[in-house]
PDB file of C-alpha atoms in Angstrom:
ATOM      1  CA  ILE A 367      69.649 124.182  98.844  1.00 50.00           C
ATOM      2  CA  PHE A 368      70.849 127.427 100.469  1.00 57.00           C
ATOM      3  CA  LYS A 369      68.286 129.737  98.842  1.00 62.00           C
ATOM      4  CA  ASP A 370      66.707 132.217 101.266  1.00 63.00           C
ATOM      5  CA  THR A 371      69.184 131.377 104.030  1.00 62.00           C
ATOM      6  CA  SER A 372      72.195 133.181 105.434  1.00 62.00           C
ATOM      7  CA  HIS A 373      74.348 130.688 103.485  1.00 59.00           C
ATOM      8  CA  ALA A 374      73.038 131.673 100.046  1.00 66.00           C
ATOM      9  CA  ILE A 375      75.433 132.997  97.411  1.00 66.00           C
ATOM     10  CA  SER A 376      75.078 136.752  97.058  1.00 70.00           C
ATOM     11  CA  GLY A 377      73.828 138.449  93.904  1.00 73.00           C
ATOM     12  CA  ARG A 378      77.378 139.650  93.267  1.00 77.00           C
ATOM     13  CA  GLY A 379      78.604 136.054  93.504  1.00 72.00           C
ATOM     14  CA  HIS A 380      76.033 134.963  90.920  1.00 71.00           C
ATOM     15  CA  ILE A 381      77.188 137.723  88.569  1.00 80.00           C
ATOM     16  CA  ILE A 382      80.885 136.899  89.035  1.00 78.00           C
ATOM     17  CA  PHE A 383      80.429 133.145  88.505  1.00 73.00           C
ATOM     18  CA  GLY A 384      78.086 133.763  85.566  1.00 78.00           C
ATOM     19  CA  ALA A 385      80.567 136.136  83.937  1.00 80.00           C
ATOM     20  CA  LEU A 386      83.480 133.740  84.455  1.00 77.00           C
ATOM     21  CA  TYR A 387      81.529 130.841  82.974  1.00 75.00           C
ATOM     22  CA  GLY A 388      80.483 133.119  80.084  1.00 80.00           C
ATOM     23  CA  VAL A 389      84.114 134.027  79.375  1.00 80.00           C
ATOM     24  CA  ALA A 390      85.071 130.335  79.594  1.00 77.00           C
ATOM     25  CA  ILE A 391      82.337 129.396  77.115  1.00 76.00           C
ATOM     26  CA  ILE A 392      83.373 132.135  74.673  1.00 79.00           C
ATOM     27  CA  ASP A 393      87.019 131.079  75.006  1.00 76.00           C
ATOM     28  CA  GLY A 394      86.064 127.435  74.466  1.00 73.00           C
ATOM     29  CA  THR A 395      84.070 128.386  71.372  1.00 76.00           C
ATOM     30  CA  PHE A 396      87.046 130.204  69.860  1.00 75.00           C
ATOM     31  CA  ALA A 397      89.321 127.286  70.768  1.00 73.00           C
ATOM     32  CA  ALA A 398      86.969 124.849  69.038  1.00 71.00           C
ATOM     33  CA  PHE A 399      86.772 127.102  65.967  1.00 73.00           C
ATOM     34  CA  PHE A 400      90.542 127.324  65.640  1.00 71.00           C
ATOM     35  CA  TYR A 401      90.892 123.597  66.333  1.00 69.00           C
ATOM     36  CA  VAL A 402      88.489 122.688  63.521  1.00 68.00           C
ATOM     37  CA  HIS A 403      90.106 125.057  61.052  1.00 69.00           C
ATOM     38  CA  SER A 404      93.656 124.188  62.194  1.00 66.00           C
ATOM     39  CA  SER A 405      94.938 127.537  61.002  1.00 64.00           C
ATOM     40  CA  GLN A 406      96.536 128.606  64.267  1.00 68.00           C
ATOM     41  CA  ALA A 407      97.905 125.590  66.131  1.00 69.00           C
ATOM     42  CA  LEU A 408      99.601 127.576  68.895  1.00 74.00           C
ATOM     43  CA  LEU A 409      96.552 129.786  69.414  1.00 75.00           C
ATOM     44  CA  THR A 410      94.357 126.676  69.558  1.00 74.00           C
ATOM     45  CA  VAL A 411      96.518 125.120  72.259  1.00 75.00           C
ATOM     46  CA  ALA A 412      96.639 128.376  74.229  1.00 78.00           C
ATOM     47  CA  LEU A 413      92.871 128.968  74.054  1.00 77.00           C
ATOM     48  CA  THR A 414      92.076 125.343  74.896  1.00 76.00           C
ATOM     49  CA  THR A 415      94.452 125.367  77.841  1.00 77.00           C
ATOM     50  CA  LEU A 416      93.013 128.661  79.094  1.00 80.00           C
ATOM     51  CA  PHE A 417      89.471 127.307  78.727  1.00 79.00           C
ATOM     52  CA  LEU A 418      90.274 124.113  80.601  1.00 78.00           C
ATOM     53  CA  VAL A 419      92.185 125.862  83.384  1.00 80.00           C
ATOM     54  CA  MET A 420      89.360 128.384  83.853  1.00 81.00           C
ATOM     55  CA  THR A 421      86.782 125.608  83.915  1.00 79.00           C
ATOM     56  CA  ILE A 422      88.755 123.505  86.387  1.00 80.00           C
ATOM     57  CA  VAL A 423      89.343 126.501  88.673  1.00 82.00           C
ATOM     58  CA  LEU A 424      85.651 127.405  88.571  1.00 82.00           C
ATOM     59  CA  ILE A 425      84.573 123.838  89.310  1.00 80.00           C
ATOM     60  CA  ILE A 426      87.063 123.500  92.175  1.00 81.00           C
ATOM     61  CA  THR A 427      85.908 126.846  93.556  1.00 82.00           C
ATOM     62  CA  LEU A 428      82.271 125.790  93.437  1.00 79.00           C
ATOM     63  CA  VAL A 429      82.984 122.405  95.051  1.00 79.00           C
ATOM     64  CA  LEU A 430      84.984 124.053  97.842  1.00 80.00           C
ATOM     65  CA  LEU A 431      82.251 126.659  98.292  1.00 80.00           C
ATOM     66  CA  PHE A 432      79.700 123.847  98.451  1.00 79.00           C
ATOM     67  CA  ILE A 433      81.719 121.989 101.091  1.00 77.00           C
ATOM     68  CA  ARG A 434      82.175 125.220 103.074  1.00 78.00           C
ATOM     69  CA  LYS A 435      78.415 125.764 102.964  1.00 78.00           C
ATOM     70  CA  LEU A 436      77.902 122.180 104.126  1.00 76.00           C
ATOM     71  CA  PHE A 437      80.129 122.931 107.136  1.00 75.00           C
ATOM     72  CA  ALA A 438      77.926 125.930 107.900  1.00 76.00           C
ATOM     73  CA  VAL A 439      74.783 123.815 107.669  1.00 75.00           C
ATOM     74  CA  TYR A 440      76.377 121.207 109.921  1.00 74.00           C
ATOM     75  CA  LYS A 441      77.138 123.853 112.552  1.00 73.00           C
ATOM     76  CA  THR A 442      73.645 125.351 112.480  1.00 74.00           C
ATOM     77  CA  ALA A 443      71.899 121.944 112.460  1.00 69.00           C
ATOM     78  CA  GLY A 444      73.263 120.989 115.854  1.00 66.00           C
ATOM     79  CA  HIS A 445      75.746 118.357 114.671  1.00 65.00           C
ATOM     80  CA  ASP A 446      73.075 115.769 113.878  1.00 69.00           C
ATOM     81  CA  GLU A 447      74.460 112.388 112.717  1.00 73.00           C
ATOM     82  CA  ASP A 448      71.940 112.159 109.838  1.00 76.00           C
ATOM     83  CA  ILE A 449      73.143 115.539 108.588  1.00 75.00           C
ATOM     84  CA  THR A 450      76.753 114.375 108.883  1.00 76.00           C
ATOM     85  CA  VAL A 451      76.034 111.262 106.800  1.00 79.00           C
ATOM     86  CA  SER A 452      74.207 113.316 104.184  1.00 80.00           C
ATOM     87  CA  ILE A 453      76.981 115.903 104.044  1.00 79.00           C
ATOM     88  CA  THR A 454      79.623 113.169 103.816  1.00 82.00           C
ATOM     89  CA  LYS A 455      77.751 111.547 100.944  1.00 86.00           C
ATOM     90  CA  SER A 456      77.241 114.828  99.070  1.00 83.00           C
ATOM     91  CA  SER A 457      80.821 116.013  99.456  1.00 82.00           C
ATOM     92  CA  LEU A 458      82.319 112.607  98.556  1.00 86.00           C
ATOM     93  CA  LEU A 459      80.237 112.398  95.384  1.00 87.00           C
ATOM     94  CA  ALA A 460      81.203 115.981  94.478  1.00 85.00           C
ATOM     95  CA  ILE A 461      84.906 115.157  94.898  1.00 85.00           C
ATOM     96  CA  ILE A 462      84.566 111.984  92.788  1.00 87.00           C
ATOM     97  CA  SER A 463      82.820 113.911  90.027  1.00 86.00           C
ATOM     98  CA  LEU A 464      85.483 116.618  90.166  1.00 84.00           C
ATOM     99  CA  ALA A 465      88.322 114.079  89.921  1.00 86.00           C
ATOM    100  CA  VAL A 466      86.831 112.344  86.877  1.00 86.00           C
ATOM    101  CA  SER A 467      86.131 115.687  85.182  1.00 83.00           C
ATOM    102  CA  PHE A 468      89.712 116.770  85.893  1.00 82.00           C
ATOM    103  CA  VAL A 469      91.022 113.676  84.071  1.00 83.00           C
ATOM    104  CA  SER A 470      88.682 114.399  81.175  1.00 81.00           C
ATOM    105  CA  PHE A 471      89.802 118.025  80.921  1.00 77.00           C
ATOM    106  CA  THR A 472      93.467 117.087  81.128  1.00 77.00           C
ATOM    107  CA  SER A 473      93.074 114.559  78.321  1.00 78.00           C
ATOM    108  CA  THR A 474      91.532 117.278  76.154  1.00 73.00           C
ATOM    109  CA  ILE A 475      94.777 119.247  76.282  1.00 71.00           C
ATOM    110  CA  LEU A 476      96.696 116.149  75.174  1.00 72.00           C
ATOM    111  CA  ALA A 477      94.341 115.556  72.244  1.00 71.00           C
ATOM    112  CA  VAL A 478      94.597 119.179  71.085  1.00 67.00           C
ATOM    113  CA  VAL A 479      98.380 119.227  71.319  1.00 69.00           C
ATOM    114  CA  ALA A 480      98.862 115.903  69.504  1.00 69.00           C
ATOM    115  CA  HIS A 481      96.103 116.555  66.939  1.00 68.00           C
ATOM    116  CA  SER A 482      95.817 112.814  66.300  1.00 72.00           C
ATOM    117  CA  VAL A 483      92.702 110.913  65.259  1.00 76.00           C
ATOM    118  CA  HIS A 484      93.579 108.153  67.718  1.00 79.00           C
ATOM    119  CA  LEU A 485      93.851 110.571  70.624  1.00 78.00           C
ATOM    120  CA  GLU A 486      90.616 112.254  69.561  1.00 76.00           C
ATOM    121  CA  PHE A 487      88.885 108.862  69.717  1.00 82.00           C
ATOM    122  CA  ILE A 488      90.334 108.250  73.174  1.00 82.00           C
ATOM    123  CA  LEU A 489      89.195 111.747  74.167  1.00 80.00           C
ATOM    124  CA  VAL A 490      85.649 110.908  73.080  1.00 81.00           C
ATOM    125  CA  LEU A 491      85.773 107.746  75.208  1.00 86.00           C
ATOM    126  CA  ILE A 492      87.095 109.683  78.199  1.00 85.00           C
ATOM    127  CA  THR A 493      84.435 112.379  77.744  1.00 82.00           C
ATOM    128  CA  LEU A 494      81.704 109.731  77.562  1.00 87.00           C
ATOM    129  CA  THR A 495      83.134 108.096  80.676  1.00 88.00           C
ATOM    130  CA  ASP A 496      83.050 111.485  82.418  1.00 86.00           C
ATOM    131  CA  SER A 497      79.409 111.965  81.433  1.00 87.00           C
ATOM    132  CA  LEU A 498      78.518 108.433  82.562  1.00 90.00           C
ATOM    133  CA  CYS A 499      80.357 108.921  85.863  1.00 89.00           C
ATOM    134  CA  ASN A 500      78.516 112.201  86.482  1.00 86.00           C
ATOM    135  CA  ALA A 501      75.190 110.468  85.761  1.00 89.00           C
ATOM    136  CA  ILE A 502      76.090 107.679  88.206  1.00 90.00           C
ATOM    137  CA  VAL A 503      77.088 110.268  90.835  1.00 89.00           C
ATOM    138  CA  ILE A 504      73.725 112.000  90.415  1.00 87.00           C
ATOM    139  CA  PHE A 505      71.935 108.645  90.721  1.00 89.00           C
ATOM    140  CA  LEU A 506      73.898 107.717  93.849  1.00 88.00           C
ATOM    141  CA  SER A 507      73.049 111.029  95.500  1.00 85.00           C
ATOM    142  CA  TYR A 508      69.349 110.119  95.760  1.00 83.00           C
ATOM    143  CA  SER A 509      68.061 108.213  98.785  1.00 80.00           C
ATOM    144  CA  PRO A 510      66.544 105.277  96.804  1.00 84.00           C
ATOM    145  CA  ALA A 511      70.098 104.457  95.672  1.00 84.00           C
ATOM    146  CA  THR A 512      71.492 104.153  99.205  1.00 85.00           C
ATOM    147  CA  ALA A 513      72.151 100.412  98.864  1.00 90.00           C
ATOM    148  CA  SER A 514      74.017 100.990  95.586  1.00 90.00           C
ATOM    149  CA  TYR A 515      75.938 103.863  97.172  1.00 88.00           C
ATOM    150  CA  ASP A 516      76.984 101.602 100.059  1.00 89.00           C
ATOM    151  CA  VAL A 517      78.273  98.965  97.607  1.00 90.00           C
ATOM    152  CA  VAL A 518      80.112 101.415  95.326  1.00 88.00           C
ATOM    153  CA  CYS A 519      81.367 103.974  97.842  1.00 87.00           C
ATOM    154  CA  GLY A 520      81.107 102.229 101.236  1.00 86.00           C
ATOM    155  CA  LYS A 521      84.803 102.096 102.143  1.00 87.00           C
ATOM    156  CA  CYS A 522      85.524 105.592 100.858  1.00 87.00           C
ATOM    157  CA  HIS A 523      82.457 106.872 102.712  1.00 86.00           C
ATOM    158  CA  LYS A 524      83.746 105.524 106.031  1.00 87.00           C
ATOM    159  CA  GLN A 525      87.141 107.191 105.565  1.00 88.00           C
ATOM    160  CA  TRP A 526      85.612 110.427 104.278  1.00 84.00           C
ATOM    161  CA  HIS A 527      83.136 110.430 107.194  1.00 82.00           C
ATOM    162  CA  MET A 528      85.999 110.131 109.697  1.00 84.00           C
ATOM    163  CA  LEU A 529      87.885 112.940 107.953  1.00 82.00           C
ATOM    164  CA  TRP A 530      84.755 115.093 107.746  1.00 74.00           C
ATOM    165  CA  SER A 531      83.982 114.561 111.441  1.00 73.00           C
ATOM    166  CA  GLN A 532      87.544 115.409 112.443  1.00 76.00           C
ATOM    167  CA  CYS A 533      87.566 118.569 110.316  1.00 74.00           C
ATOM    168  CA  ALA A 534      84.166 119.624 111.625  1.00 68.00           C
ATOM    169  CA  ASN A 535      85.198 119.051 115.234  1.00 67.00           C
ATOM    170  CA  VAL A 536      88.455 120.961 114.770  1.00 54.00           C
ATOM    171  CA  ASP A 537      86.544 123.784 113.106  1.00 51.00           C
ATOM    172  CA  ILE A 538      83.926 123.772 115.884  1.00 47.00           C
ATOM    173  CA  ASN A 539      86.531 123.672 118.669  1.00 47.00           C
ATOM    174  CA  ALA A 540      88.470 126.509 117.029  1.00 45.00           C
ATOM    175  CA  SER A 541      85.332 128.644 116.851  1.00 44.00           C
ATOM    176  CA  ARG A 542      84.549 127.888 120.501  1.00 43.00           C
ATOM    177  CA  VAL A 543      88.049 128.974 121.526  1.00 36.00           C
ATOM    178  CA  SER A 544      87.799 132.181 119.511  1.00 39.00           C
ATOM    179  CA  ASP A 545      84.365 132.932 121.014  1.00 40.00           C
ATOM    180  CA  GLN A 546      85.619 132.683 124.595  1.00 40.00           C
ATOM    181  CA  ALA A 547      86.555 135.915 126.294  1.00 39.00           C
ATOM    182  CA  LEU A 548      90.242 136.375 127.002  1.00 33.00           C
ATOM    183  CA  PRO A 549      91.246 137.087 130.598  1.00 38.00           C
ATOM    184  CA  ASP A 550      91.930 140.726 131.411  1.00 43.00           C
ATOM    185  CA  ASN A 551      95.422 140.071 132.715  1.00 40.00           C
ATOM    186  CA  LEU A 552      96.832 139.087 129.299  1.00 35.00           C
TER     187      LEU A 552
END
């Protein structure tokens, strides 16, 4: 969405995020290997926890970066109401997806620590729920699903829209104040 604009992620940013995700994937692979072979329980817990924390931090960073970029688009678009609604919808769905994924990742740590078949089954259900929720979020982000979005997320959208508008106006007013020249007698 930000490609070829001043809001695009730099080449260095792509390399850093790619490397961090690569390290997380390698760490997750080792954690899965040790989990399956059960030879090093403490190492398995440590690697799984590291993998999940890295993944959560990366996802939170990307969501916050996305929301920051949406603020920038809002400022450059002239504060259009259609843009505000679209930004509200996108950011709300991103936060919902992040929250469900966070629950899924947290439950993974519990399943690894307990090493119980019952918890593993529950983990599979939670992971499937996370995948289903992410699919629903993707569906709701498209314009043909606006009626469904209004039914599922209508009340949250209104509150999030008010919060978004307040944050955007505070941010805009702060930038206007900082852009004004200070009097010489100060």
